[in-house]
Amino acid sequence: MSPGVAPTATVPQSWGSSARALGWAVARRLTRVLVVVWAAATVGFIALMVVPGDPVDIMLGVQAQVSDSVREQIRADWGMDSPPFLQYLEYMGRLLQGDLGESYQLRSPVVEVISQQIVPTLQLSGAAALLAGVMAYSAALLGRGQKTKKVISLVELVVISSPTFWIGLLLLAVFAFQLGWFPVLSTAGVASLVLPALTLALPVAGIISQVLRQGLDSAEGQPFATTAKSRGLTPAMLVSRHTLRHAAMDTLTLSGFLVGSLLGGTVLVETVFARPGLGQVVIRAIIGRDLPVILGVIVLSAMVFAVINLVVDLSYQALDPRLRSSQAKERS
């Protein structure tokens, strides 16, 4: 280096390789998200196209008395007179622009219909996911004791085997009607969210806790756990530093699927607890055969599952450094 020239900072090659590997991984997974959304939209479009019945009759209502010329004009205005393949291309073109079409019944954009009701559904799903995670982690740790294992396993079996609507009705009967701890039909405040979220969370927590507990038991039998014990680590430190991360690898995929399914479970739970949200929208759309709304909810559900799978895949690399190093070697 010549005198008077300031040294330039260099980035280690391993850092650059890791960044490139992470970039390629994110790009591949984002492509998968787009493919999943496209596949869901295509399958949903084909399924709704083959459903018997005339959408014009849905738009006009059962008692409507209009001439054939008016029906043809409505069909032309909504693009229903073109061949199905052209309708599919037009729909995909609108979908790329974020346009999900217009509701037959409400005569408003599907994006507005969904956005007006998605906030209560996201609140319920988020609260249920948080409760499920806390309960699953607690049950997995408590269920490893000799005295509590049978009790925890029995409770898990009951909540997993019970239908969701039965759990909701039972919670309403005990904690709302008899004890009066929570409101029955109110949708305001945090208290009104507890019972619906608990209804959704209990079956999910039961499944995750079983898998997580098995993973913890399996991890404690590995050589690294034996070495950690010989160095004087307490059981709590062993779980927090070593075995929990190892066990989480086995439960991530299952957890992602179950958390994604919470969006579908809200349809039933919102009906039982008379809560606003996408559940009521879906039920009205199915009864009234509002095809654009149904297809919009299908696309939204596919996006939720795809994004959750993306987060799960990236979480694998965060939990296991060996995956990051192997991908860096493949790209270098």
Short mmCIF file of C-alpha atoms in Angstrom, two decimals:
data_model
loop_
_atom_site.label_atom_id
_atom_site.label_comp_id
_atom_site.label_asym_id
_atom_site.label_seq_id
_atom_site.Cartn_x
_atom_site.Cartn_y
_atom_site.Cartn_z
CA MET A 1 0.00 0.00 0.00
CA SER A 2 1.42 3.36 -1.02
CA PRO A 3 1.91 6.09 1.57
CA GLY A 4 -0.94 8.56 2.06
CA VAL A 5 -3.61 6.20 0.71
CA ALA A 6 -6.27 5.28 3.22
CA PRO A 7 -6.89 1.56 3.57
CA THR A 8 -10.21 0.34 2.16
CA ALA A 9 -12.49 -1.85 4.18
CA THR A 10 -12.89 -5.34 2.82
CA VAL A 11 -15.81 -7.67 3.35
CA PRO A 12 -14.85 -11.22 4.22
CA GLN A 13 -15.57 -13.69 1.45
CA SER A 14 -17.66 -15.86 3.76
CA TRP A 15 -19.98 -12.94 4.44
CA GLY A 16 -20.47 -12.31 0.74
CA SER A 17 -21.13 -15.99 0.09
CA SER A 18 -23.67 -16.11 2.90
CA ALA A 19 -25.43 -13.00 1.58
CA ARG A 20 -25.60 -14.43 -1.94
CA ALA A 21 -26.87 -17.74 -0.65
CA LEU A 22 -29.55 -16.00 1.39
CA GLY A 23 -30.53 -13.89 -1.62
CA TRP A 24 -30.88 -16.95 -3.84
CA ALA A 25 -32.88 -18.74 -1.16
CA VAL A 26 -35.29 -15.83 -0.77
CA ALA A 27 -35.67 -15.50 -4.57
CA ARG A 28 -36.48 -19.20 -4.94
CA ARG A 29 -39.04 -19.09 -2.16
CA LEU A 30 -40.69 -15.93 -3.48
CA THR A 31 -41.04 -17.69 -6.83
CA ARG A 32 -42.74 -20.57 -5.06
CA VAL A 33 -45.14 -18.11 -3.42
CA LEU A 34 -46.14 -16.74 -6.82
CA VAL A 35 -46.56 -20.24 -8.24
CA VAL A 36 -48.78 -21.30 -5.33
CA VAL A 37 -50.99 -18.21 -5.67
CA TRP A 38 -51.25 -18.72 -9.43
CA ALA A 39 -52.15 -22.41 -9.00
CA ALA A 40 -54.79 -21.64 -6.36
CA ALA A 41 -56.34 -18.91 -8.50
CA THR A 42 -56.38 -21.20 -11.55
CA VAL A 43 -57.92 -24.17 -9.76
CA GLY A 44 -60.46 -21.94 -8.04
CA PHE A 45 -61.41 -20.27 -11.33
CA ILE A 46 -61.91 -23.62 -13.08
CA ALA A 47 -63.91 -25.04 -10.17
CA LEU A 48 -66.25 -22.05 -10.06
CA MET A 49 -66.68 -22.04 -13.84
CA VAL A 50 -68.02 -25.60 -13.85
CA VAL A 51 -70.49 -24.97 -11.02
CA PRO A 52 -74.01 -25.20 -12.46
CA GLY A 53 -76.18 -22.11 -12.52
CA ASP A 54 -76.22 -18.70 -14.18
CA PRO A 55 -74.37 -15.90 -12.34
CA VAL A 56 -76.78 -13.40 -13.89
CA ASP A 57 -79.66 -14.99 -11.96
CA ILE A 58 -77.62 -14.49 -8.77
CA MET A 59 -77.03 -10.85 -9.53
CA LEU A 60 -80.67 -10.15 -10.37
CA GLY A 61 -82.18 -12.20 -7.58
CA VAL A 62 -84.69 -15.03 -7.59
CA GLN A 63 -87.78 -12.83 -7.98
CA ALA A 64 -86.38 -10.67 -10.80
CA GLN A 65 -88.49 -10.48 -13.97
CA VAL A 66 -86.32 -9.16 -16.81
CA SER A 67 -86.13 -9.82 -20.50
CA ASP A 68 -83.52 -11.90 -22.24
CA SER A 69 -82.01 -8.80 -23.82
CA VAL A 70 -81.38 -7.29 -20.39
CA ARG A 71 -79.75 -10.53 -19.25
CA GLU A 72 -77.49 -10.57 -22.29
CA GLN A 73 -76.54 -6.95 -21.69
CA ILE A 74 -75.61 -7.71 -18.07
CA ARG A 75 -73.61 -10.73 -19.23
CA ALA A 76 -71.75 -8.55 -21.74
CA ASP A 77 -71.08 -5.78 -19.19
CA TRP A 78 -69.49 -8.29 -16.81
CA GLY A 79 -67.51 -10.08 -19.53
CA MET A 80 -69.45 -13.33 -19.17
CA ASP A 81 -70.21 -13.58 -22.87
CA SER A 82 -66.60 -14.28 -23.84
CA PRO A 83 -65.09 -17.81 -23.95
CA PRO A 84 -63.89 -19.23 -20.61
CA PHE A 85 -60.23 -19.07 -21.64
CA LEU A 86 -60.48 -15.36 -22.40
CA GLN A 87 -62.27 -14.83 -19.10
CA TYR A 88 -59.38 -16.63 -17.39
CA LEU A 89 -56.80 -14.43 -19.11
CA GLU A 90 -58.74 -11.30 -18.18
CA TYR A 91 -58.98 -12.47 -14.58
CA MET A 92 -55.26 -13.18 -14.39
CA GLY A 93 -54.53 -9.77 -15.87
CA ARG A 94 -56.66 -8.11 -13.20
CA LEU A 95 -55.08 -10.29 -10.52
CA LEU A 96 -51.61 -9.08 -11.47
CA GLN A 97 -52.86 -5.55 -10.85
CA GLY A 98 -54.33 -6.48 -7.45
CA ASP A 99 -57.91 -6.47 -8.77
CA LEU A 100 -60.00 -9.40 -7.51
CA GLY A 101 -63.11 -8.40 -9.42
CA GLU A 102 -66.43 -7.07 -8.20
CA SER A 103 -68.95 -8.75 -5.92
CA TYR A 104 -72.15 -9.91 -7.62
CA GLN A 105 -74.28 -9.25 -4.55
CA LEU A 106 -72.69 -6.17 -2.99
CA ARG A 107 -71.74 -4.51 -6.30
CA SER A 108 -68.43 -3.37 -4.82
CA PRO A 109 -64.81 -4.44 -5.42
CA VAL A 110 -63.86 -7.71 -3.77
CA VAL A 111 -60.72 -6.07 -2.37
CA GLU A 112 -62.92 -3.63 -0.43
CA VAL A 113 -65.26 -6.40 0.75
CA ILE A 114 -62.32 -8.42 2.11
CA SER A 115 -60.41 -5.44 3.53
CA GLN A 116 -63.46 -4.29 5.50
CA GLN A 117 -63.70 -7.61 7.35
CA ILE A 118 -60.15 -8.93 7.41
CA VAL A 119 -59.01 -6.97 10.48
CA PRO A 120 -61.22 -8.87 13.00
CA THR A 121 -60.17 -12.15 11.38
CA LEU A 122 -56.47 -11.29 11.60
CA GLN A 123 -56.89 -10.26 15.22
CA LEU A 124 -58.56 -13.56 16.04
CA SER A 125 -56.01 -15.63 14.09
CA GLY A 126 -53.06 -13.76 15.60
CA ALA A 127 -54.36 -14.13 19.15
CA ALA A 128 -55.03 -17.83 18.55
CA ALA A 129 -51.53 -18.38 17.15
CA LEU A 130 -49.97 -16.63 20.15
CA LEU A 131 -52.06 -18.64 22.63
CA ALA A 132 -51.30 -21.88 20.78
CA GLY A 133 -47.55 -21.22 20.92
CA VAL A 134 -47.56 -20.40 24.63
CA MET A 135 -49.77 -23.36 25.55
CA ALA A 136 -47.84 -25.80 23.35
CA TYR A 137 -44.49 -24.77 24.84
CA SER A 138 -45.83 -24.94 28.40
CA ALA A 139 -47.55 -28.29 27.88
CA ALA A 140 -44.47 -29.77 26.22
CA LEU A 141 -42.29 -28.88 29.21
CA LEU A 142 -44.85 -29.78 31.90
CA GLY A 143 -45.73 -33.04 30.16
CA ARG A 144 -42.20 -34.39 30.53
CA GLY A 145 -42.57 -34.87 34.26
CA GLN A 146 -43.47 -38.29 35.61
CA LYS A 147 -46.51 -37.00 37.54
CA THR A 148 -47.89 -34.62 34.93
CA LYS A 149 -47.21 -36.57 31.74
CA LYS A 150 -50.39 -38.67 31.89
CA VAL A 151 -52.60 -35.70 32.74
CA ILE A 152 -51.16 -33.48 30.02
CA SER A 153 -51.37 -36.29 27.44
CA LEU A 154 -55.02 -36.92 28.32
CA VAL A 155 -55.89 -33.23 27.95
CA GLU A 156 -54.08 -33.10 24.61
CA LEU A 157 -55.98 -36.14 23.37
CA VAL A 158 -59.32 -34.61 24.36
CA VAL A 159 -58.76 -31.23 22.71
CA ILE A 160 -57.34 -32.80 19.54
CA SER A 161 -60.26 -35.22 19.20
CA SER A 162 -63.00 -32.68 19.94
CA PRO A 163 -64.69 -30.73 17.12
CA THR A 164 -63.95 -27.01 17.13
CA PHE A 165 -67.60 -25.97 17.43
CA TRP A 166 -68.03 -28.26 20.46
CA ILE A 167 -65.05 -26.65 22.20
CA GLY A 168 -66.48 -23.21 21.45
CA LEU A 169 -69.93 -24.06 22.78
CA LEU A 170 -68.42 -25.63 25.91
CA LEU A 171 -66.29 -22.55 26.61
CA LEU A 172 -69.33 -20.32 26.08
CA ALA A 173 -71.48 -22.40 28.42
CA VAL A 174 -68.94 -22.49 31.24
CA PHE A 175 -67.06 -19.18 31.12
CA ALA A 176 -69.69 -16.90 29.59
CA PHE A 177 -73.11 -18.18 30.67
CA GLN A 178 -72.34 -19.79 34.04
CA LEU A 179 -69.33 -17.91 35.40
CA GLY A 180 -69.88 -14.68 33.47
CA TRP A 181 -66.16 -14.03 33.11
CA PHE A 182 -66.38 -13.15 29.42
CA PRO A 183 -69.09 -11.50 27.29
CA VAL A 184 -71.41 -13.69 25.24
CA LEU A 185 -72.01 -11.69 22.06
CA SER A 186 -69.90 -8.58 22.52
CA THR A 187 -67.12 -7.96 19.98
CA ALA A 188 -65.50 -4.98 21.70
CA GLY A 189 -62.40 -5.19 23.87
CA VAL A 190 -59.83 -7.85 24.56
CA ALA A 191 -62.20 -9.89 26.75
CA SER A 192 -64.43 -10.69 23.77
CA LEU A 193 -61.41 -12.15 21.96
CA VAL A 194 -60.32 -14.62 24.63
CA LEU A 195 -62.87 -17.42 24.17
CA PRO A 196 -62.83 -17.45 20.34
CA ALA A 197 -59.03 -17.40 20.29
CA LEU A 198 -58.88 -20.16 22.89
CA THR A 199 -61.30 -22.24 20.82
CA LEU A 200 -59.00 -22.03 17.83
CA ALA A 201 -55.78 -22.43 19.81
CA LEU A 202 -56.55 -25.53 21.88
CA PRO A 203 -56.48 -28.19 19.10
CA VAL A 204 -53.43 -26.58 17.49
CA ALA A 205 -51.58 -26.39 20.79
CA GLY A 206 -52.40 -30.03 21.56
CA ILE A 207 -50.82 -31.27 18.33
CA ILE A 208 -47.75 -29.03 18.49
CA SER A 209 -47.05 -29.86 22.14
CA GLN A 210 -47.06 -33.59 21.42
CA VAL A 211 -44.57 -33.24 18.57
CA LEU A 212 -42.41 -30.77 20.52
CA ARG A 213 -42.26 -33.01 23.58
CA GLN A 214 -41.24 -36.00 21.45
CA GLY A 215 -38.55 -33.85 19.86
CA LEU A 216 -37.21 -32.79 23.25
CA ASP A 217 -37.09 -36.39 24.46
CA SER A 218 -35.29 -37.46 21.29
CA ALA A 219 -32.80 -34.58 21.51
CA GLU A 220 -31.87 -35.45 25.10
CA GLY A 221 -30.72 -38.85 23.91
CA GLN A 222 -28.25 -37.37 21.42
CA PRO A 223 -24.49 -37.29 22.16
CA PHE A 224 -24.37 -33.48 22.31
CA ALA A 225 -26.93 -33.51 25.12
CA THR A 226 -24.90 -36.07 27.08
CA THR A 227 -21.81 -33.92 26.66
CA ALA A 228 -23.69 -30.83 27.82
CA LYS A 229 -24.96 -32.64 30.91
CA SER A 230 -21.45 -33.80 31.77
CA ARG A 231 -20.33 -30.17 31.76
CA GLY A 232 -22.83 -29.37 34.50
CA LEU A 233 -25.74 -27.83 32.57
CA THR A 234 -29.02 -27.90 34.44
CA PRO A 235 -32.11 -29.35 32.70
CA ALA A 236 -33.50 -25.85 32.15
CA MET A 237 -30.25 -24.62 30.60
CA LEU A 238 -30.02 -27.73 28.46
CA VAL A 239 -33.49 -27.08 27.03
CA SER A 240 -33.01 -23.37 26.44
CA ARG A 241 -29.54 -23.67 24.87
CA HIS A 242 -29.59 -26.95 22.99
CA THR A 243 -32.53 -29.35 22.90
CA LEU A 244 -35.28 -26.78 22.24
CA ARG A 245 -33.60 -25.62 19.04
CA HIS A 246 -33.09 -29.21 17.95
CA ALA A 247 -36.72 -30.12 18.70
CA ALA A 248 -38.05 -26.99 16.98
CA MET A 249 -36.68 -28.23 13.66
CA ASP A 250 -39.17 -31.11 13.72
CA THR A 251 -42.14 -28.96 14.68
CA LEU A 252 -41.64 -25.98 12.37
CA THR A 253 -43.28 -27.49 9.30
CA LEU A 254 -46.24 -28.78 11.28
CA SER A 255 -46.59 -25.48 13.11
CA GLY A 256 -46.60 -23.56 9.84
CA PHE A 257 -49.38 -25.71 8.44
CA LEU A 258 -51.48 -25.52 11.60
CA VAL A 259 -51.06 -21.76 11.97
CA GLY A 260 -52.05 -21.33 8.34
CA SER A 261 -55.16 -23.43 8.92
CA LEU A 262 -56.30 -21.00 11.61
CA LEU A 263 -57.59 -18.71 8.86
CA GLY A 264 -59.96 -21.45 7.73
CA GLY A 265 -60.98 -22.26 11.29
CA THR A 266 -62.08 -18.69 11.90
CA VAL A 267 -65.05 -19.23 9.56
CA LEU A 268 -66.66 -21.65 12.02
CA VAL A 269 -65.52 -19.90 15.18
CA GLU A 270 -66.77 -16.50 14.04
CA THR A 271 -70.14 -18.09 13.35
CA VAL A 272 -70.35 -19.73 16.79
CA PHE A 273 -69.38 -16.52 18.61
CA ALA A 274 -71.29 -14.21 16.22
CA ARG A 275 -68.16 -12.21 15.45
CA PRO A 276 -67.58 -10.07 12.36
CA GLY A 277 -64.89 -11.12 9.95
CA LEU A 278 -64.20 -13.13 6.83
CA GLY A 279 -66.24 -16.02 8.18
CA GLN A 280 -69.50 -14.17 7.69
CA VAL A 281 -68.33 -12.94 4.29
CA VAL A 282 -67.54 -16.47 3.13
CA ILE A 283 -70.85 -17.89 4.36
CA ARG A 284 -72.89 -15.17 2.63
CA ALA A 285 -70.83 -15.60 -0.55
CA ILE A 286 -71.35 -19.38 -0.59
CA ILE A 287 -75.09 -19.12 0.06
CA GLY A 288 -75.51 -16.41 -2.58
CA ARG A 289 -72.97 -17.97 -4.96
CA ASP A 290 -71.01 -14.74 -5.11
CA LEU A 291 -68.23 -16.24 -7.22
CA PRO A 292 -65.77 -13.30 -7.25
CA VAL A 293 -65.82 -13.09 -3.44
CA ILE A 294 -65.31 -16.85 -3.07
CA LEU A 295 -62.42 -16.78 -5.52
CA GLY A 296 -60.91 -13.75 -3.76
CA VAL A 297 -60.94 -15.56 -0.41
CA ILE A 298 -59.33 -18.61 -2.06
CA VAL A 299 -56.51 -16.46 -3.43
CA LEU A 300 -56.07 -14.76 -0.04
CA SER A 301 -55.88 -18.12 1.75
CA ALA A 302 -53.28 -19.36 -0.73
CA MET A 303 -51.20 -16.24 -0.15
CA VAL A 304 -51.36 -16.74 3.62
CA PHE A 305 -50.21 -20.37 3.38
CA ALA A 306 -47.45 -19.48 0.92
CA VAL A 307 -46.11 -16.65 3.08
CA ILE A 308 -46.19 -18.83 6.20
CA ASN A 309 -44.25 -21.55 4.35
CA LEU A 310 -41.73 -18.91 3.29
CA VAL A 311 -41.25 -17.83 6.90
CA VAL A 312 -40.89 -21.47 7.99
CA ASP A 313 -38.24 -22.17 5.35
CA LEU A 314 -36.23 -19.12 6.34
CA SER A 315 -36.58 -20.08 10.01
CA TYR A 316 -34.83 -23.38 9.29
CA GLN A 317 -31.70 -21.48 8.31
CA ALA A 318 -31.92 -19.29 11.40
CA LEU A 319 -32.15 -22.34 13.69
CA ASP A 320 -29.58 -24.54 11.94
CA PRO A 321 -26.31 -22.83 10.89
CA ARG A 322 -25.35 -25.94 8.91
CA LEU A 323 -28.01 -25.11 6.32
CA ARG A 324 -26.56 -21.63 5.80
CA SER A 325 -23.02 -22.96 5.39
CA SER A 326 -24.09 -25.72 2.98
CA GLN A 327 -25.96 -23.26 0.76
CA ALA A 328 -23.00 -20.89 0.82
CA LYS A 329 -20.74 -23.72 -0.37
CA GLU A 330 -23.16 -24.58 -3.17
CA ARG A 331 -23.16 -20.98 -4.45
CA SER A 332 -19.44 -20.32 -4.01
#
